[in-house]
């Protein structure tokens, strides 16, 4: 691989879109992916349908993967990791480990697309019983059930009659240091609520929220249909704990519209967990020597007008490695990173590519 190529670390939606863009611009692209498959978190975590169009995640990711696999200028190295990075913009040498042992890759630019991980709802401040009560799930657990068309209570294998979502778990929370909004979870919870109502029309579905944050067109595409067509019930309130009561879950908190305590019984509780930087994002920042923000996401060097440059020239970042992002944000920043990386790789060593 020549130094005119671009190496992309991570083969999720962001990395796939970068590889496609770089290769379509006529520059060789190499994806280095640690997993044994492409498609990122939507595939690894078995997401069902995607917002806003309810297309199967597998089909949508499959389309992105096909575009990369069918381009002769794009190469994919699975089960591989970058362990060191020497050189400068236009002339990097990456050390890699993979199934065939250690190797070196030369490239002109690097794009970090290492993504996110779900917030762990079992952390000490979280009183929702995620690891104690089988019928307490997280968004991604319900995604896997919806994908299988098998939404049942893990405790007894029966379809639930009442499900509630608890919003902002692990986001907008100063106690744990995640003050940011994770951006996707209001839309994803509403989308999952619709899918539950489609698959189990007799099941009552509630969403307990601080305030609903539907970015862009999602309000009209997901929020209003959830209420008007599917009769999902949105309740403004803060949930403080979940307890087992007989074979039900007791959800306790405050109804903030009425300003009074609230206790309701549910069959299943779904925690709308937020997005945190993946372990790979944190590790790559150190290996590549690029700055992270206080949450561990990669720090974009010059926002708001340049969102993909990092603190090291010739190394770019995109997608959920930068911040919580939906697929539209992810693919948009990936396109920008592809364009910047190609310019840098073509300019070669010593050129001012920024
Ligand atoms: C529950 C849930 C549901 C969602 N549903 C939707 C939806 O319906 N619509 C929507 O628009 N958005 C949705 N999102 C957001 C969407 O998942 C993200 O926008 C998208 O996955 C971000 O893509 P990415 O490639 O940046 O990161 P990821 O999807 O996390 O992919 C990162 C990739 O990098 C790889 N990697 C990590 N570290 C390394 C390393 N060191 N070396 C090599 N490879 C590495 C990983 O294995 C992975 O393949 C959802 C999010 C959540 C939490
Ligand atoms: S998107 Fe909604 S649930 Fe997620 S952090 Fe923001 S306000 Fe909370």
XYZ file of C-alpha atoms and ligand atoms in Angstrom:
415
model
C 0.000 0.000 0.000
C 1.503 3.381 -1.014
C 1.686 6.561 1.025
C -1.024 7.992 -1.256
C -3.555 5.718 0.377
C -5.887 6.422 3.311
C -6.214 4.065 6.273
C -9.565 4.025 8.050
C -9.698 2.578 11.557
C -13.156 1.075 12.172
C -15.571 -0.522 9.722
C -18.920 0.705 11.057
C -21.207 3.112 9.165
C -18.639 5.921 9.466
C -15.649 3.876 8.313
C -17.617 2.313 5.465
C -18.718 5.696 4.188
C -15.151 7.050 4.368
C -13.810 4.038 2.458
C -16.482 4.383 -0.188
C -15.779 8.112 -0.611
C -11.997 7.742 -0.702
C -12.121 4.875 -3.216
C -14.682 6.647 -5.418
C -12.346 9.659 -5.502
C -9.703 7.329 -6.968
C -7.509 6.924 -3.885
C -6.772 3.505 -2.328
C -8.571 2.961 0.989
C -7.849 0.348 3.655
C -10.327 -0.372 6.465
C -8.745 -1.827 9.605
C -11.555 -3.379 11.668
C -11.047 -5.165 14.968
C -14.151 -7.354 14.653
C -14.557 -10.295 12.307
C -17.286 -8.458 10.359
C -18.147 -5.016 8.965
C -21.191 -2.920 9.858
C -20.254 -1.614 13.313
C -22.580 -1.378 16.285
C -25.856 -1.724 14.303
C -24.698 -5.224 13.283
C -22.799 -6.159 16.459
C -25.781 -5.253 18.656
C -28.480 -6.657 16.355
C -30.380 -3.441 15.756
C -33.803 -4.073 14.192
C -35.245 -1.262 12.053
C -33.513 2.085 11.643
C -34.967 5.542 12.004
C -36.474 7.319 10.241
C -37.617 4.895 7.526
C -37.837 1.621 9.470
C -35.450 -0.057 7.052
C -33.818 -3.225 8.419
C -30.394 -2.362 9.886
C -28.970 -5.493 8.309
C -30.201 -4.480 4.841
C -28.982 -0.878 5.209
C -25.542 -1.901 6.492
C -25.365 -4.615 3.820
C -25.764 -1.916 1.178
C -22.884 0.096 2.671
C -20.689 -3.017 2.865
C -21.432 -4.000 -0.760
C -20.359 -0.573 -2.003
C -16.990 -1.019 -0.315
C -16.481 -4.664 -1.254
C -17.283 -3.995 -4.895
C -14.697 -1.198 -5.284
C -11.269 -2.543 -6.294
C -9.575 0.443 -4.643
C -11.002 -0.487 -1.228
C -9.394 -3.163 0.925
C -10.690 -4.554 4.230
C -8.571 -6.072 6.985
C -10.731 -7.761 9.611
C -9.707 -8.858 13.111
C -6.944 -6.277 12.914
C -5.753 -3.378 15.033
C -3.313 -0.485 14.697
C -0.740 -0.593 17.482
C 1.621 2.267 16.547
C 1.763 5.291 14.255
C 4.990 6.982 13.110
C 5.638 9.679 10.534
C 3.739 12.771 9.551
C 0.837 13.962 7.393
C 1.342 12.599 3.885
C 3.757 9.898 5.052
C 2.541 7.758 7.959
C 3.726 4.243 8.863
C 1.224 2.247 10.888
C 2.102 -0.939 12.733
C -0.751 -3.431 12.659
C -1.594 -6.744 14.216
C -3.970 -9.145 12.516
C -4.610 -12.818 11.813
C -1.245 -13.058 10.000
C 0.733 -11.380 12.779
C 2.385 -7.960 12.718
C 2.705 -5.869 9.555
C 3.328 -2.278 8.450
C 1.012 -0.066 6.420
C 2.116 3.129 4.698
C -0.461 5.835 4.099
C -0.822 9.566 3.593
C -3.738 10.101 5.983
C -5.610 8.249 8.725
C -9.305 8.459 9.590
C -10.466 7.348 13.044
C -13.982 5.834 12.859
C -13.953 3.748 16.022
C -17.421 4.692 17.219
C -19.222 4.399 20.527
C -20.433 1.995 23.177
C -23.704 1.955 25.105
C -23.655 3.436 28.593
C -23.486 0.664 31.210
C -26.713 1.032 33.244
C -25.243 -1.045 36.067
C -22.976 1.739 37.267
C -23.146 2.545 40.969
C -25.423 5.618 40.726
C -27.981 3.795 38.583
C -30.921 2.451 40.651
C -32.730 0.652 37.863
C -31.789 -2.950 38.682
C -30.428 -3.709 35.209
C -28.278 -6.566 36.453
C -30.748 -7.636 39.186
C -34.135 -7.929 37.488
C -34.408 -9.907 34.239
C -37.255 -7.759 32.887
C -35.173 -4.573 33.000
C -33.565 -4.164 29.568
C -31.564 -1.556 27.693
C -32.462 -0.171 24.245
C -30.093 -2.564 22.462
C -31.580 -5.613 24.268
C -35.031 -4.700 22.977
C -33.574 -4.081 19.490
C -32.412 -7.723 19.405
C -35.881 -8.955 20.514
C -37.618 -6.789 17.916
C -35.305 -8.099 15.217
C -36.339 -11.661 16.108
C -40.037 -10.659 16.413
C -39.899 -12.180 19.863
C -40.644 -9.469 22.436
C -41.143 -11.446 25.661
C -40.392 -10.976 29.336
C -37.060 -12.719 30.008
C -38.418 -13.749 33.445
C -41.246 -15.929 32.110
C -41.136 -15.960 28.309
C -44.578 -14.275 28.087
C -45.370 -11.201 25.947
C -45.501 -8.083 28.167
C -48.792 -6.232 28.688
C -47.146 -3.004 29.878
C -43.716 -1.692 28.874
C -42.125 1.620 29.768
C -39.000 3.364 28.519
C -36.893 5.448 30.909
C -35.123 8.257 29.050
C -31.710 9.860 29.645
C -30.036 6.898 31.387
C -26.353 7.796 31.423
C -26.866 11.113 29.631
C -27.606 14.620 30.924
C -26.369 13.415 34.295
C -23.861 15.572 36.175
C -23.327 12.950 38.886
C -21.643 10.596 36.460
C -20.002 13.371 34.410
C -22.051 12.841 31.242
C -23.799 16.198 31.007
C -24.303 15.845 27.265
C -27.439 14.690 25.451
C -26.856 11.470 23.499
C -29.064 12.779 20.677
C -30.452 9.482 19.372
C -32.220 7.885 22.351
C -35.492 9.876 22.247
C -35.899 8.936 18.593
C -34.764 5.342 19.065
C -37.065 4.791 22.071
C -40.004 6.200 20.095
C -39.101 4.007 17.118
C -38.882 0.919 19.352
C -42.198 1.876 20.990
C -43.827 1.898 17.539
C -42.304 -1.482 16.699
C -43.581 -2.951 19.986
C -47.087 -1.677 19.205
C -46.811 -3.170 15.693
C -45.682 -6.562 16.988
C -47.837 -6.614 20.165
C -50.922 -4.455 19.475
C -52.392 -5.172 22.935
C -49.299 -4.042 24.828
C -49.495 -0.604 26.493
C -46.335 1.435 25.971
C -45.193 4.423 28.038
C -42.186 6.718 27.688
C -41.018 8.595 30.800
C -39.012 11.606 29.703
C -37.415 14.790 31.078
C -38.034 16.523 27.759
C -38.240 14.887 24.352
C -35.419 15.835 22.027
C -36.306 15.033 18.456
C -33.722 16.516 16.168
C -34.524 17.716 12.673
C -37.292 15.851 10.930
C -37.586 13.043 13.510
C -40.385 14.903 15.299
C -42.708 14.488 12.348
C -41.305 11.158 11.238
C -41.338 9.345 14.583
C -42.721 11.329 17.536
C -46.119 12.308 16.169
C -46.840 8.929 14.523
C -45.870 7.224 17.824
C -48.576 9.217 19.612
C -51.261 9.643 16.987
C -51.067 6.338 15.101
C -49.652 3.983 17.711
C -50.985 5.565 20.938
C -47.677 5.478 22.771
C -48.142 7.395 26.029
C -45.528 10.036 26.817
C -45.296 10.983 30.506
C -43.131 13.891 31.637
C -41.351 12.590 34.708
C -38.094 11.582 36.325
C -37.666 7.926 37.267
C -35.466 7.408 40.300
C -35.620 3.657 40.878
C -37.051 0.360 39.701
C -37.929 -2.401 42.189
C -39.317 -5.905 41.900
C -42.871 -6.250 43.268
C -44.253 -9.767 42.953
C -43.868 -10.686 39.305
C -44.057 -7.003 38.217
C -41.623 -4.114 38.231
C -42.435 -1.100 40.385
C -41.277 2.074 38.668
C -40.867 4.941 41.097
C -40.233 8.612 40.404
C -41.857 12.012 40.065
C -44.552 13.118 37.649
C -43.068 16.531 36.901
C -46.182 17.886 35.183
C -48.277 17.289 38.298
C -45.349 17.825 40.699
C -46.086 14.695 42.700
C -44.541 11.292 43.408
C -45.400 8.518 40.980
C -45.408 4.717 41.284
C -46.500 2.485 38.405
C -46.352 -1.255 37.759
C -44.814 -2.560 34.534
C -43.989 -5.931 32.995
C -40.852 -4.660 31.302
C -38.683 -1.556 31.712
C -36.385 -0.412 28.903
C -33.527 1.919 29.816
C -32.704 4.453 27.114
C -28.966 4.277 27.600
C -26.746 6.968 26.170
C -23.653 6.845 23.973
C -20.101 6.885 25.309
C -16.821 6.647 23.365
C -15.929 3.027 22.604
C -12.899 1.453 24.217
C -11.344 1.416 20.741
C -11.863 5.187 20.436
C -10.106 5.798 23.746
C -7.272 3.412 22.845
C -6.756 4.801 19.332
C -6.545 8.356 20.669
C -3.566 7.265 22.741
C -1.912 5.166 20.020
C -2.251 7.987 17.467
C -1.445 10.776 19.929
C -4.619 12.802 19.309
C -6.528 14.867 21.860
C -9.763 13.683 23.498
C -12.395 15.846 25.134
C -13.315 15.405 28.782
C -15.783 12.638 27.946
C -13.191 10.625 26.018
C -14.537 11.380 22.515
C -11.970 12.539 19.942
C -11.573 16.302 20.089
C -12.288 18.019 16.778
C -9.513 20.595 16.443
C -11.375 23.463 14.781
C -15.159 23.331 15.213
C -17.660 24.518 14.164
C -16.391 25.029 10.615
C -13.967 22.103 10.534
C -15.430 19.171 12.410
C -13.157 16.323 11.273
C -9.554 17.522 11.852
C -7.887 16.305 15.033
C -4.988 17.711 17.017
C -2.504 15.801 14.780
C -2.137 16.896 11.189
C -3.158 14.237 8.683
C -5.322 12.349 11.171
C -9.065 12.899 10.893
C -12.044 11.550 12.851
C -15.720 11.068 12.092
C -18.971 9.479 13.231
C -19.648 8.530 16.826
C -15.933 8.584 17.700
C -16.359 12.387 17.769
C -19.628 12.690 19.707
C -23.042 11.034 20.014
C -24.384 10.890 16.467
C -27.214 9.355 14.474
C -26.539 7.828 11.083
C -27.190 11.046 9.206
C -24.585 12.909 11.290
C -22.253 9.931 11.009
C -22.407 9.631 7.251
C -22.122 13.416 6.786
C -18.975 13.696 8.869
C -17.574 10.593 7.156
C -17.973 12.300 3.771
C -16.129 15.359 5.034
C -13.352 13.200 6.522
C -12.968 11.274 3.247
C -12.544 14.453 1.262
C -10.013 15.939 3.707
C -8.049 12.704 3.942
C -7.776 12.365 0.152
C -6.493 15.937 -0.171
C -3.918 15.237 2.529
C -2.792 11.897 1.058
C -2.423 13.366 -2.433
C -0.487 16.384 -1.162
C 2.138 14.075 0.327
C 4.651 14.610 3.129
C 5.460 18.149 4.173
C 2.515 19.727 2.373
C 0.204 21.981 4.323
C -2.923 19.893 3.988
C -5.066 21.610 6.540
C -29.737 1.594 20.675
C -29.331 2.453 19.511
C -30.063 2.401 18.329
C -29.719 3.217 17.259
N -30.520 3.236 16.171
C -30.298 4.188 15.232
C -31.235 4.397 14.192
O -32.251 3.702 14.123
N -30.983 5.382 13.272
C -29.868 6.176 13.354
O -29.716 7.092 12.524
N -28.951 5.988 14.320
C -29.149 5.020 15.259
N -28.249 4.858 16.261
C -26.940 5.547 16.156
C -25.989 4.717 15.251
O -25.832 3.435 15.826
C -24.640 5.434 15.132
O -24.859 6.684 14.500
C -23.625 4.671 14.285
O -23.501 3.326 14.678
C -22.256 5.346 14.385
O -21.409 4.721 13.459
P -19.831 4.668 13.697
O -19.266 3.926 12.542
O -19.323 6.009 14.016
O -19.634 3.793 15.036
P -19.931 2.250 15.327
O -21.190 1.821 14.711
O -19.768 2.112 16.807
O -18.739 1.475 14.587
C -17.402 1.573 15.044
C -16.591 0.438 14.449
O -15.222 0.617 14.810
C -14.676 -0.628 15.244
N -13.564 -0.358 16.156
C -13.616 0.204 17.391
N -12.378 0.312 17.896
C -11.518 -0.186 16.979
C -10.102 -0.341 16.923
N -9.317 0.061 17.923
N -9.551 -0.899 15.816
C -10.344 -1.311 14.776
N -11.691 -1.174 14.766
C -12.263 -0.617 15.854
C -15.850 -1.324 15.910
O -15.628 -2.729 15.991
C -16.993 -0.950 14.962
O -17.077 -1.845 13.888
C -28.573 4.056 17.340
C -27.815 4.076 18.518
C -28.204 3.329 19.603
C -27.443 3.461 20.878
S -31.862 12.093 23.164
Fe -33.495 12.151 24.688
S -33.095 10.349 26.025
Fe -31.223 10.737 24.859
S -30.015 12.017 26.231
Fe -31.115 13.399 24.832
S -32.991 13.962 25.910
Fe -32.121 12.138 26.953
